[in-house]
PDB file of C-alpha atoms in Angstrom:
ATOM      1  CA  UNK A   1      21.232   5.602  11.322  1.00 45.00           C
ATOM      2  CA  UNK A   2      23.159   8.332  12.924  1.00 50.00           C
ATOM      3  CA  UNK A   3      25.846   7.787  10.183  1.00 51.00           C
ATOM      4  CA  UNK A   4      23.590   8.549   7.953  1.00 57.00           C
ATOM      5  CA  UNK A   5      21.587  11.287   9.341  1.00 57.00           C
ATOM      6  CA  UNK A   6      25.160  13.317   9.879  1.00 59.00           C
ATOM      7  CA  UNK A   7      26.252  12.693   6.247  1.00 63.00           C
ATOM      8  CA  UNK A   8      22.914  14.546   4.822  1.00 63.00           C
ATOM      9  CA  UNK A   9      23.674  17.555   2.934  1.00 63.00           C
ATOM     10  CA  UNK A  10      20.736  20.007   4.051  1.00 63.00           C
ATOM     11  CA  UNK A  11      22.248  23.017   1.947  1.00 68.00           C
ATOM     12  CA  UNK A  12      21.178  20.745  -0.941  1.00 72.00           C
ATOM     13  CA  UNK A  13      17.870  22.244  -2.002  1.00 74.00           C
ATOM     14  CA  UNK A  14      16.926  19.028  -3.745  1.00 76.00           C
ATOM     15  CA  UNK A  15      17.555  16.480  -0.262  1.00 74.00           C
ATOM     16  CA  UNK A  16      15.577  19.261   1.588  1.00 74.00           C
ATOM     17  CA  UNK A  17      12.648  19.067  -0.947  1.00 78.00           C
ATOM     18  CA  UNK A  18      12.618  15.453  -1.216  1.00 78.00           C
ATOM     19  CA  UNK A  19      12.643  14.964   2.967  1.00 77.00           C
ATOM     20  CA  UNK A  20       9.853  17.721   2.888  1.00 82.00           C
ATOM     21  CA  UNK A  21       8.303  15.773   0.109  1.00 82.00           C
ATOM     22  CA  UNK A  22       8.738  11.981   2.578  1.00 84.00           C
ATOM     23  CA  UNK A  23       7.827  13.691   5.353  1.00 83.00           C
ATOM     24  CA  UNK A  24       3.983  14.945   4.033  1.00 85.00           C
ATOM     25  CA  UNK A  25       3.630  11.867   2.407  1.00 86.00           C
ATOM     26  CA  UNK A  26       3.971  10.130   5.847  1.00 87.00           C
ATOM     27  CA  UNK A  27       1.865  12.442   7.433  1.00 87.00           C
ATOM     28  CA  UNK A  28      -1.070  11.971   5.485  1.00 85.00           C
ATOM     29  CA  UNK A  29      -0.666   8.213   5.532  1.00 86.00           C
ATOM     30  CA  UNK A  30      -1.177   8.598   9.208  1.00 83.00           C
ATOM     31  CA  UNK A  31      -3.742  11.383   9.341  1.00 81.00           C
ATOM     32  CA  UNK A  32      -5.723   9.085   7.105  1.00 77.00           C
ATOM     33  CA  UNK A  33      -5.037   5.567   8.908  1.00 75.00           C
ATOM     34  CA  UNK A  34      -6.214   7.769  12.092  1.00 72.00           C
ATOM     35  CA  UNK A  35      -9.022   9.671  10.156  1.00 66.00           C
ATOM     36  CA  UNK A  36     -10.577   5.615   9.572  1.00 61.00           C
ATOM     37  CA  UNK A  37      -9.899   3.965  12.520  1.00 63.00           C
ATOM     38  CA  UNK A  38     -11.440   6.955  14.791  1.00 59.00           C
ATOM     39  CA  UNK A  39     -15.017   6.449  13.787  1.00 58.00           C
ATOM     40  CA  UNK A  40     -15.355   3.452  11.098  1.00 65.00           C
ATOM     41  CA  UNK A  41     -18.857   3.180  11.567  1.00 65.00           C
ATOM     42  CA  UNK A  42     -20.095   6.065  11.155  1.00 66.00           C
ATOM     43  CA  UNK A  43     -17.579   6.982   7.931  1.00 69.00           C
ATOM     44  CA  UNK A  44     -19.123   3.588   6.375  1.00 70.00           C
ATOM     45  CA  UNK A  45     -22.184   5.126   6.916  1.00 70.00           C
ATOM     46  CA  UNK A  46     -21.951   8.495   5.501  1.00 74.00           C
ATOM     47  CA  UNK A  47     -20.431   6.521   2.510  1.00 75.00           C
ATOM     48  CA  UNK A  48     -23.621   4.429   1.842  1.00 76.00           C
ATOM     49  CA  UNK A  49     -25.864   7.213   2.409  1.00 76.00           C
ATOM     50  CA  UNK A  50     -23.811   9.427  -0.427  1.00 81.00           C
ATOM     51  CA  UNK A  51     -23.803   6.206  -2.176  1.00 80.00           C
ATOM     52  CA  UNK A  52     -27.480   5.477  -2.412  1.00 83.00           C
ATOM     53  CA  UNK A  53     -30.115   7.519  -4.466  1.00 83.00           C
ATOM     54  CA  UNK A  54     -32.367   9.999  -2.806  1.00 83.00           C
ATOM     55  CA  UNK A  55     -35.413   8.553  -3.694  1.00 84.00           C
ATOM     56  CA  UNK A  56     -36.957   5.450  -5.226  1.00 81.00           C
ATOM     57  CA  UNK A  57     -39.607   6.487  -7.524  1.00 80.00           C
ATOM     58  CA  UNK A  58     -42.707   3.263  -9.073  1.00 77.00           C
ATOM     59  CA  UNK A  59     -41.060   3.334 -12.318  1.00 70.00           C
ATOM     60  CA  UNK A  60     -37.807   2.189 -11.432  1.00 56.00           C
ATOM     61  CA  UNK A  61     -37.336  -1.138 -10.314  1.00 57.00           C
ATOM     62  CA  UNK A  62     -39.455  -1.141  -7.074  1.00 63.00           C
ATOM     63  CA  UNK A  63     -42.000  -2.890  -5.889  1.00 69.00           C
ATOM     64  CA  UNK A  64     -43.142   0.320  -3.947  1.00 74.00           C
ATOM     65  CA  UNK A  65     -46.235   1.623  -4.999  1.00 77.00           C
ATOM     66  CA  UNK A  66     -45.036   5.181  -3.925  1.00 80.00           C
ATOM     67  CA  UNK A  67     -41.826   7.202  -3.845  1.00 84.00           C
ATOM     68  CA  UNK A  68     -39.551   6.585  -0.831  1.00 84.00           C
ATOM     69  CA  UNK A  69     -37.188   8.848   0.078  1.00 88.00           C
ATOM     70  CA  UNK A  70     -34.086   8.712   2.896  1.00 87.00           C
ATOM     71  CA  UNK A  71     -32.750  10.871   5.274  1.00 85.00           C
ATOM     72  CA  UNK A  72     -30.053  10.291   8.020  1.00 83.00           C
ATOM     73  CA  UNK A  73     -31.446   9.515  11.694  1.00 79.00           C
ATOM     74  CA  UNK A  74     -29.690  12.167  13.675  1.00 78.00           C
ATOM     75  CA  UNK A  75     -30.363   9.781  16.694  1.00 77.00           C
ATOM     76  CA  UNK A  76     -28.335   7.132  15.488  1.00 73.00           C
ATOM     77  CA  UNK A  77     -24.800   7.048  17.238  1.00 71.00           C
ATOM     78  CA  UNK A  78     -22.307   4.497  15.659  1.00 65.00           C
ATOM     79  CA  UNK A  79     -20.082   4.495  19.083  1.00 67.00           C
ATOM     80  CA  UNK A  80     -23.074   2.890  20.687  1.00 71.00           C
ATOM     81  CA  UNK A  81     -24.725   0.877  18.446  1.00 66.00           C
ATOM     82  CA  UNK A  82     -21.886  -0.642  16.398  1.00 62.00           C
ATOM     83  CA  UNK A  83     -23.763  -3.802  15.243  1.00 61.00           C
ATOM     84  CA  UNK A  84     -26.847  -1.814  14.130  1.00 67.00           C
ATOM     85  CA  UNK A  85     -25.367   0.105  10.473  1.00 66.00           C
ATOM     86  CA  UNK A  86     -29.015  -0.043   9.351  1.00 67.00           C
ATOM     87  CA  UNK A  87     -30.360   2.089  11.893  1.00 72.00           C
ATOM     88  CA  UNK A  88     -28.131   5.260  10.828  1.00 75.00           C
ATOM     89  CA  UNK A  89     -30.744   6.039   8.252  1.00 80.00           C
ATOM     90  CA  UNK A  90     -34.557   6.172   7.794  1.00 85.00           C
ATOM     91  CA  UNK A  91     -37.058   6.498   4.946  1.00 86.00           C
ATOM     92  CA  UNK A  92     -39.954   8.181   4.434  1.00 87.00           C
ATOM     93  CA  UNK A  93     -42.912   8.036   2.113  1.00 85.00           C
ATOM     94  CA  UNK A  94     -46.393   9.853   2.064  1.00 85.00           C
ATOM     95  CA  UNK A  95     -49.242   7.799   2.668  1.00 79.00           C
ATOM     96  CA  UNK A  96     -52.454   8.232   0.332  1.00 79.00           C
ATOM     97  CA  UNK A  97     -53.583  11.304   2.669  1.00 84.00           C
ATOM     98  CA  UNK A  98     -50.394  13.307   2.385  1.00 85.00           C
ATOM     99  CA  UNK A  99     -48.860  12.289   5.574  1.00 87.00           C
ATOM    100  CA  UNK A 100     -45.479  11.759   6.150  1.00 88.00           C
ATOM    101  CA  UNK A 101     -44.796   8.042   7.053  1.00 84.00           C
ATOM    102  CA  UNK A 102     -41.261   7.718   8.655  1.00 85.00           C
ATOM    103  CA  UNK A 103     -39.526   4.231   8.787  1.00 83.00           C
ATOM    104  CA  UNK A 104     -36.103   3.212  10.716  1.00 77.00           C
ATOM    105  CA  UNK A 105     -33.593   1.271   8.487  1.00 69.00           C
ATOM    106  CA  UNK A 106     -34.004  -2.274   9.390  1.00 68.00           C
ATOM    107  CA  UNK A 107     -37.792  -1.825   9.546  1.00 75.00           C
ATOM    108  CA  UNK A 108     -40.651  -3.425   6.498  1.00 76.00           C
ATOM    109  CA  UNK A 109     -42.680  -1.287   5.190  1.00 75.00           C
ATOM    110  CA  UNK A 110     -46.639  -2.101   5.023  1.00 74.00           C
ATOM    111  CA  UNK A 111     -48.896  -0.411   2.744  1.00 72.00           C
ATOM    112  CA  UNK A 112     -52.776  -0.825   2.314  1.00 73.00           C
ATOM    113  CA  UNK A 113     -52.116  -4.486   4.343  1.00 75.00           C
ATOM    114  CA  UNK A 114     -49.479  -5.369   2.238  1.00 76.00           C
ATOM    115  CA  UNK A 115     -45.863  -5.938   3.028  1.00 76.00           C
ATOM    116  CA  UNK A 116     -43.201  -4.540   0.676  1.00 74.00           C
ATOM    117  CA  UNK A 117     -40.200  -5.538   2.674  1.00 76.00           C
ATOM    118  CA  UNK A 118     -37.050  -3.323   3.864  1.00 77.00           C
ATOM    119  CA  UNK A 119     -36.849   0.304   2.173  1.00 80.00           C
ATOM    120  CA  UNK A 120     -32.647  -0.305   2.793  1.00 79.00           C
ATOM    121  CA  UNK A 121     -32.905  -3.432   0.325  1.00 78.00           C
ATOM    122  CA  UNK A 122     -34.301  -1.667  -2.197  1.00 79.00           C
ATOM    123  CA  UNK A 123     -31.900   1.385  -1.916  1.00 80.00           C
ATOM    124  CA  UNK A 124     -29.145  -0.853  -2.077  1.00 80.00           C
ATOM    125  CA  UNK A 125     -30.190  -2.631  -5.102  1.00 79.00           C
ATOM    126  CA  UNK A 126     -30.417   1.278  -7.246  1.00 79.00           C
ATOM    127  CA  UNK A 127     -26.967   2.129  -5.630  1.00 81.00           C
ATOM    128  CA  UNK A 128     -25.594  -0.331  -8.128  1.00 80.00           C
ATOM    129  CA  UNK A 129     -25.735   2.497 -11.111  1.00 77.00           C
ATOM    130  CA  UNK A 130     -24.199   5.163  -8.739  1.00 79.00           C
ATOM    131  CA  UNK A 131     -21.121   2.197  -7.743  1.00 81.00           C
ATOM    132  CA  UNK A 132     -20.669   1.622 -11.171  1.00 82.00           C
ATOM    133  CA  UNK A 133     -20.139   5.512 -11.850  1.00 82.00           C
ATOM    134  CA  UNK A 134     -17.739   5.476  -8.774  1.00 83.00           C
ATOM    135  CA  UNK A 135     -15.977   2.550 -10.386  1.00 84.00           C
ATOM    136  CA  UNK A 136     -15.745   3.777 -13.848  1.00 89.00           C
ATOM    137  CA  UNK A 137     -14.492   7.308 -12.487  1.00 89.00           C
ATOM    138  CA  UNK A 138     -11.554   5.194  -9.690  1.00 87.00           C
ATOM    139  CA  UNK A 139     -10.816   3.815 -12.966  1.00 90.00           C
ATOM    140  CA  UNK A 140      -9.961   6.331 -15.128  1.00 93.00           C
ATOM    141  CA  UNK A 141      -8.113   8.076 -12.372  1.00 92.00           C
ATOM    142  CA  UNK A 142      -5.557   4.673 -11.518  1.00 91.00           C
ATOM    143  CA  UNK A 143      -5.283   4.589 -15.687  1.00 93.00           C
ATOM    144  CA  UNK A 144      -4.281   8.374 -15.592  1.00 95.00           C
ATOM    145  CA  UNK A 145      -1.947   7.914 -12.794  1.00 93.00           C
ATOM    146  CA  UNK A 146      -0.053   5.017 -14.118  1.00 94.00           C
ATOM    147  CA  UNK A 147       0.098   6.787 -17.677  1.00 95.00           C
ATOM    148  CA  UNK A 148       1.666   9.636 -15.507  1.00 94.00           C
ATOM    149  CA  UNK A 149       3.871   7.501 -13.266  1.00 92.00           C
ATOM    150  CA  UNK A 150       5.322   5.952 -17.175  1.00 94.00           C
ATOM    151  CA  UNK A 151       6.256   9.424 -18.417  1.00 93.00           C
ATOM    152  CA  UNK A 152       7.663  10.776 -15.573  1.00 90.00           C
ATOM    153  CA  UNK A 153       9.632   7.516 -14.858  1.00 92.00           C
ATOM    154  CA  UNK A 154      10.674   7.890 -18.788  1.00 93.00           C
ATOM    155  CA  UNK A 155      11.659  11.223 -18.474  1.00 92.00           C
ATOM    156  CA  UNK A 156      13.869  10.472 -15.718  1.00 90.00           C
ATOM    157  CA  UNK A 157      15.664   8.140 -17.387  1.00 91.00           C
ATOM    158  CA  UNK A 158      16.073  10.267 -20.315  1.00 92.00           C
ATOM    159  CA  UNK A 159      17.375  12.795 -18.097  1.00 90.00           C
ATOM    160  CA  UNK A 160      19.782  10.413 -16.623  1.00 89.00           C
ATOM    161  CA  UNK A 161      20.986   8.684 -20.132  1.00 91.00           C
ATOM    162  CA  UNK A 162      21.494  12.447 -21.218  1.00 90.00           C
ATOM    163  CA  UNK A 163      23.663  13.583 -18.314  1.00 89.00           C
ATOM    164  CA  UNK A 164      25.409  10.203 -18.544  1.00 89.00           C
ATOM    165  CA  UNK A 165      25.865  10.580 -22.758  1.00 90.00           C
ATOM    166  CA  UNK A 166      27.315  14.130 -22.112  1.00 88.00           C
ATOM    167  CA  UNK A 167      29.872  13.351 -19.300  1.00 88.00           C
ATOM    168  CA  UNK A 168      31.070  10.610 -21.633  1.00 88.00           C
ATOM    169  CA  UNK A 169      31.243  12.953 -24.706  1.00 87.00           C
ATOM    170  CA  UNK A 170      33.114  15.478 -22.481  1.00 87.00           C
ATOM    171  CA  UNK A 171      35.557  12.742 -21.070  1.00 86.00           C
ATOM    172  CA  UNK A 172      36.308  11.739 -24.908  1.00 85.00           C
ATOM    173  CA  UNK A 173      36.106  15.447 -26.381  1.00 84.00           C
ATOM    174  CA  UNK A 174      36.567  17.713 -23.840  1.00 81.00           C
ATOM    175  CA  UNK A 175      34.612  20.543 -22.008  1.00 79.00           C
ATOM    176  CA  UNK A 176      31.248  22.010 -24.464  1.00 72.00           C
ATOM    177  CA  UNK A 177      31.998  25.205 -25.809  1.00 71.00           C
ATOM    178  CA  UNK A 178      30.079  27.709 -25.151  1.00 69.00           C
ATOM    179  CA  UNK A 179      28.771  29.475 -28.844  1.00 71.00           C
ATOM    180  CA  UNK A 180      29.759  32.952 -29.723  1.00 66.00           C
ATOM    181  CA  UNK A 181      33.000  32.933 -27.427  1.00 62.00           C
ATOM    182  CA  UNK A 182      36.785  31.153 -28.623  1.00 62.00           C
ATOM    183  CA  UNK A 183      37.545  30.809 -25.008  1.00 56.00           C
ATOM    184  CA  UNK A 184      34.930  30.048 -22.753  1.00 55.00           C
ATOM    185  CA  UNK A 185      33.776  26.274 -21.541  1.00 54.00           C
ATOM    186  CA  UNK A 186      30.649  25.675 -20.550  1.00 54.00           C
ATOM    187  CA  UNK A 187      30.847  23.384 -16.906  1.00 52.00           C
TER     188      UNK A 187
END
């Protein structure tokens, strides 16, 4: 290791990119594997709630006679109550005079002496459109990187079979002239 660490050239300006280049790379590896493990819970969280839609209207399919709508519970602290994801948010609907009903996660709704079961089930079940948007985009990305990842990999080699092709032409030929001068070689 020290053998090697003495035999890098740092006047090079392309070693010194390319370290620069490791060297963020590993640093966002680790600001992200630290980023996760800090606070998994609640990062889970915030990912279903920006996951699910904002409200569950009749016509799609509900069994709700009424729109529900979430919001987060700013009461809910994942440190503490790690087994409890459901609890992080709470819906809402209005009853049939106009008054704000508010519901915990894990809690059934009942309405009019009926129960319609958990508001998080059924906010869940329309996520599905909103993961399959998610999916479709991840997609598209991982296509366009690997598309990106083949050029630049063929261009590479291309640049490495032309530098190769023109030290063999100037072992069997010579030095390139340079055009417009008798003299001058081009190095």
């Amino acid at each position: 290791m020290k053998n090697t660490i003495k035999n890098i050239d740092f006047k090079d300006k392309k070693t010194v990119k390319k370290m620069i280049v490791i060297a963020v790379l590993v640093m966002a590896v680790l600001a992200g594997i630290i980023a996760v493990s800090v606070n998994k819970m609640q990062i889970q969280s915030d990912l279903i709630y920006w996951i699910m839609p904002d409200s569950i209207t009749p016509d799609e399919s509900s069994d709700f006679p009424f729109t529900i709508y979430k919001q987060k519970n700013d009461n809910y602290d994942a440190d503490q109550n790690p087994s409890e994801p459901l609890d992080a948010l709470k819906f809402y609907y209005y009853n049939e005079k106009g008054e704000k009903i508010v519901i915990d996660g894990s809690d059934t709704i009942e309405y009019n002496g009926e129960d319609y079961g958990s508001p998080y089930v059924a906010f869940m079940l329309n996520s599905v459109d909103n993961i399959n948007g998610i999916r479709k985009a991840v997609t598209i990305v991982a296509v366009i990187i690997i598309i990106l990842l083949i050029v630049g990999l063929i261009f590479l080699w291309y640049k490495r079979w032309s530098k190769k092709q023109d030290m063999e032409k100037e072992k069997k030929y010579g030095p390139k002239k340079i055009k417009g001068t008798k003299n001058k070689t081009k190095k």
